[in-house]
Amino acid sequence: MKLIIINGPNLNLLGKREPEIYGSETFEDYLFKLRSDFPGVDLEYYQSNIEGEIIDKLHETGFSYDGIILNAGAYTHTSVGIGDAIKGITTPVVEIHISNTFGRESFRHQSYISPNAKGVILGFGLQSYVLAIQSFIK
């Protein structure tokens, strides 16, 4: 099984940024744990702060991977382009968020990704990534 985690803007700051919301672990450290917990999964990782690069990665992987785990960060709430990219690919996408976006500012209650996603997981901290991987394992 081949999956890719795509993280959007500011998620490169995990472990430093707002630890009361996002925790104190870096994503690179967490990714090491994910790979060891799911040895049968070819788990790739990509992060970008640039909307167009995220769209390009969705296009690149969206026809040949078994699944995409997407935490688009703030682009979730603003990017019609990312939503359209997901609509245009065949690989299923699970939208995830570390925090419960519905417990935060009202602008975070809107998602341009959800209507085209296989499912949405939010509010379970970094465990959201585990739940997303498990959703692809049959």
mmCIF file of C-alpha atoms in Angstrom:
data_model
loop_
_atom_site.group_PDB
_atom_site.id
_atom_site.type_symbol
_atom_site.label_atom_id
_atom_site.label_comp_id
_atom_site.label_asym_id
_atom_site.label_seq_id
_atom_site.Cartn_x
_atom_site.Cartn_y
_atom_site.Cartn_z
ATOM 1 C CA MET A 1 0.000 0.000 0.000
ATOM 2 C CA LYS A 2 1.336 3.396 -1.012
ATOM 3 C CA LEU A 3 0.131 6.457 0.911
ATOM 4 C CA ILE A 4 1.326 10.038 1.064
ATOM 5 C CA ILE A 5 0.845 12.565 3.821
ATOM 6 C CA ILE A 6 0.639 16.100 2.472
ATOM 7 C CA ASN A 7 0.908 18.857 5.060
ATOM 8 C CA GLY A 8 0.177 22.470 4.272
ATOM 9 C CA PRO A 9 1.268 25.839 5.582
ATOM 10 C CA ASN A 10 2.963 26.244 8.941
ATOM 11 C CA LEU A 11 2.882 22.531 9.726
ATOM 12 C CA ASN A 12 6.654 22.570 9.315
ATOM 13 C CA LEU A 13 6.587 24.432 12.652
ATOM 14 C CA LEU A 14 5.038 21.567 14.618
ATOM 15 C CA GLY A 15 6.842 21.234 17.919
ATOM 16 C CA LYS A 16 7.442 25.004 18.032
ATOM 17 C CA ARG A 17 4.163 26.604 16.969
ATOM 18 C CA GLU A 18 1.398 26.940 19.568
ATOM 19 C CA PRO A 19 2.259 23.775 21.509
ATOM 20 C CA GLU A 20 -0.928 24.176 23.561
ATOM 21 C CA ILE A 21 -2.875 23.431 20.343
ATOM 22 C CA TYR A 22 -0.461 21.345 18.278
ATOM 23 C CA GLY A 23 1.776 19.673 20.871
ATOM 24 C CA SER A 24 5.536 19.749 21.276
ATOM 25 C CA GLU A 25 6.562 16.914 18.925
ATOM 26 C CA THR A 26 8.026 17.692 15.508
ATOM 27 C CA PHE A 27 6.361 16.054 12.547
ATOM 28 C CA GLU A 28 9.645 14.479 11.468
ATOM 29 C CA ASP A 29 9.867 12.654 14.817
ATOM 30 C CA TYR A 30 6.226 11.628 14.565
ATOM 31 C CA LEU A 31 6.696 10.412 10.978
ATOM 32 C CA PHE A 32 9.453 8.072 12.165
ATOM 33 C CA LYS A 33 6.955 6.547 14.632
ATOM 34 C CA LEU A 34 4.248 6.258 11.972
ATOM 35 C CA ARG A 35 6.572 4.415 9.619
ATOM 36 C CA SER A 36 7.635 1.988 12.350
ATOM 37 C CA ASP A 37 4.002 1.425 13.422
ATOM 38 C CA PHE A 38 2.910 0.676 9.832
ATOM 39 C CA PRO A 39 5.804 -1.275 8.290
ATOM 40 C CA GLY A 40 3.620 -2.674 5.501
ATOM 41 C CA VAL A 41 2.721 0.794 4.257
ATOM 42 C CA ASP A 42 4.958 2.746 1.900
ATOM 43 C CA LEU A 43 4.416 6.099 3.606
ATOM 44 C CA GLU A 44 5.713 9.196 1.865
ATOM 45 C CA TYR A 45 5.660 12.723 3.230
ATOM 46 C CA TYR A 46 5.449 16.152 1.631
ATOM 47 C CA GLN A 47 5.037 19.586 3.193
ATOM 48 C CA SER A 48 4.694 22.969 1.540
ATOM 49 C CA ASN A 49 3.668 26.441 2.574
ATOM 50 C CA ILE A 50 2.760 27.214 -1.053
ATOM 51 C CA GLU A 51 -0.749 26.494 -2.354
ATOM 52 C CA GLY A 52 0.313 25.765 -5.942
ATOM 53 C CA GLU A 53 2.937 23.254 -4.812
ATOM 54 C CA ILE A 54 0.291 21.378 -2.828
ATOM 55 C CA ILE A 55 -1.948 21.303 -5.917
ATOM 56 C CA ASP A 56 0.970 20.049 -8.018
ATOM 57 C CA LYS A 57 1.657 17.258 -5.494
ATOM 58 C CA LEU A 58 -2.024 16.245 -5.534
ATOM 59 C CA HIS A 59 -1.879 16.062 -9.354
ATOM 60 C CA GLU A 60 1.380 14.077 -9.236
ATOM 61 C CA THR A 61 0.147 11.479 -6.727
ATOM 62 C CA GLY A 62 -3.589 11.560 -7.365
ATOM 63 C CA PHE A 63 -3.737 8.815 -9.965
ATOM 64 C CA SER A 64 -1.165 6.298 -8.775
ATOM 65 C CA TYR A 65 -1.241 6.176 -4.952
ATOM 66 C CA ASP A 66 -3.642 4.171 -2.809
ATOM 67 C CA GLY A 67 -4.454 7.147 -0.629
ATOM 68 C CA ILE A 68 -3.652 10.723 0.283
ATOM 69 C CA ILE A 69 -3.778 12.070 3.831
ATOM 70 C CA LEU A 70 -4.130 15.823 3.568
ATOM 71 C CA ASN A 71 -3.758 18.387 6.307
ATOM 72 C CA ALA A 72 -4.013 21.536 4.226
ATOM 73 C CA GLY A 73 -3.821 23.765 7.296
ATOM 74 C CA ALA A 74 -5.320 27.201 6.704
ATOM 75 C CA TYR A 75 -5.730 26.450 2.979
ATOM 76 C CA THR A 76 -8.569 24.135 4.015
ATOM 77 C CA HIS A 77 -10.686 27.216 4.628
ATOM 78 C CA THR A 78 -9.571 29.359 1.688
ATOM 79 C CA SER A 79 -8.443 27.265 -1.285
ATOM 80 C CA VAL A 80 -11.010 26.532 -3.938
ATOM 81 C CA GLY A 81 -8.021 25.387 -6.042
ATOM 82 C CA ILE A 82 -7.060 22.595 -3.634
ATOM 83 C CA GLY A 83 -10.698 21.529 -3.420
ATOM 84 C CA ASP A 84 -10.905 21.415 -7.219
ATOM 85 C CA ALA A 85 -7.648 19.439 -7.425
ATOM 86 C CA ILE A 86 -9.102 16.790 -5.118
ATOM 87 C CA LYS A 87 -12.253 16.661 -7.227
ATOM 88 C CA GLY A 88 -10.114 16.086 -10.327
ATOM 89 C CA ILE A 89 -8.036 13.126 -9.085
ATOM 90 C CA THR A 90 -8.980 9.490 -8.554
ATOM 91 C CA THR A 91 -6.927 8.668 -5.446
ATOM 92 C CA PRO A 92 -9.084 8.964 -2.308
ATOM 93 C CA VAL A 93 -8.189 11.784 0.080
ATOM 94 C CA VAL A 94 -8.749 11.853 3.824
ATOM 95 C CA GLU A 95 -8.807 15.370 5.231
ATOM 96 C CA ILE A 96 -7.274 15.621 8.675
ATOM 97 C CA HIS A 97 -6.683 18.300 11.279
ATOM 98 C CA ILE A 98 -4.737 18.092 14.494
ATOM 99 C CA SER A 99 -7.097 20.442 16.331
ATOM 100 C CA ASN A 100 -10.880 20.443 16.428
ATOM 101 C CA THR A 101 -11.440 23.178 13.869
ATOM 102 C CA PHE A 102 -15.061 23.556 14.998
ATOM 103 C CA GLY A 103 -13.853 24.540 18.465
ATOM 104 C CA ARG A 104 -11.779 27.378 17.049
ATOM 105 C CA GLU A 105 -12.445 30.590 15.125
ATOM 106 C CA SER A 106 -15.574 30.570 12.966
ATOM 107 C CA PHE A 107 -13.637 30.932 9.688
ATOM 108 C CA ARG A 108 -12.129 27.481 10.414
ATOM 109 C CA HIS A 109 -15.600 25.879 10.251
ATOM 110 C CA GLN A 110 -15.611 26.073 6.412
ATOM 111 C CA SER A 111 -13.727 23.476 4.358
ATOM 112 C CA TYR A 112 -13.238 23.450 0.595
ATOM 113 C CA ILE A 113 -11.734 19.958 0.930
ATOM 114 C CA SER A 114 -14.476 18.073 2.796
ATOM 115 C CA PRO A 115 -17.013 17.893 -0.063
ATOM 116 C CA ASN A 116 -14.534 15.909 -2.172
ATOM 117 C CA ALA A 117 -12.808 13.899 0.573
ATOM 118 C CA LYS A 118 -13.342 10.240 1.422
ATOM 119 C CA GLY A 119 -13.646 11.355 5.048
ATOM 120 C CA VAL A 120 -12.620 13.922 7.638
ATOM 121 C CA ILE A 121 -10.746 13.339 10.900
ATOM 122 C CA LEU A 122 -10.162 16.208 13.288
ATOM 123 C CA GLY A 123 -9.403 16.995 16.862
ATOM 124 C CA PHE A 124 -7.341 13.943 17.864
ATOM 125 C CA GLY A 125 -3.951 15.623 17.816
ATOM 126 C CA LEU A 126 -1.257 13.798 15.877
ATOM 127 C CA GLN A 127 -3.317 10.617 16.374
ATOM 128 C CA SER A 128 -5.466 11.969 13.510
ATOM 129 C CA TYR A 129 -2.753 10.743 11.115
ATOM 130 C CA VAL A 130 -2.929 7.214 12.575
ATOM 131 C CA LEU A 131 -6.700 7.165 12.172
ATOM 132 C CA ALA A 132 -6.335 8.283 8.558
ATOM 133 C CA ILE A 133 -3.800 5.544 7.778
ATOM 134 C CA GLN A 134 -6.072 2.978 9.408
ATOM 135 C CA SER A 135 -8.956 4.149 7.211
ATOM 136 C CA PHE A 136 -7.012 2.978 4.144
ATOM 137 C CA ILE A 137 -5.990 -0.398 5.542
ATOM 138 C CA LYS A 138 -8.569 -3.017 4.684
#
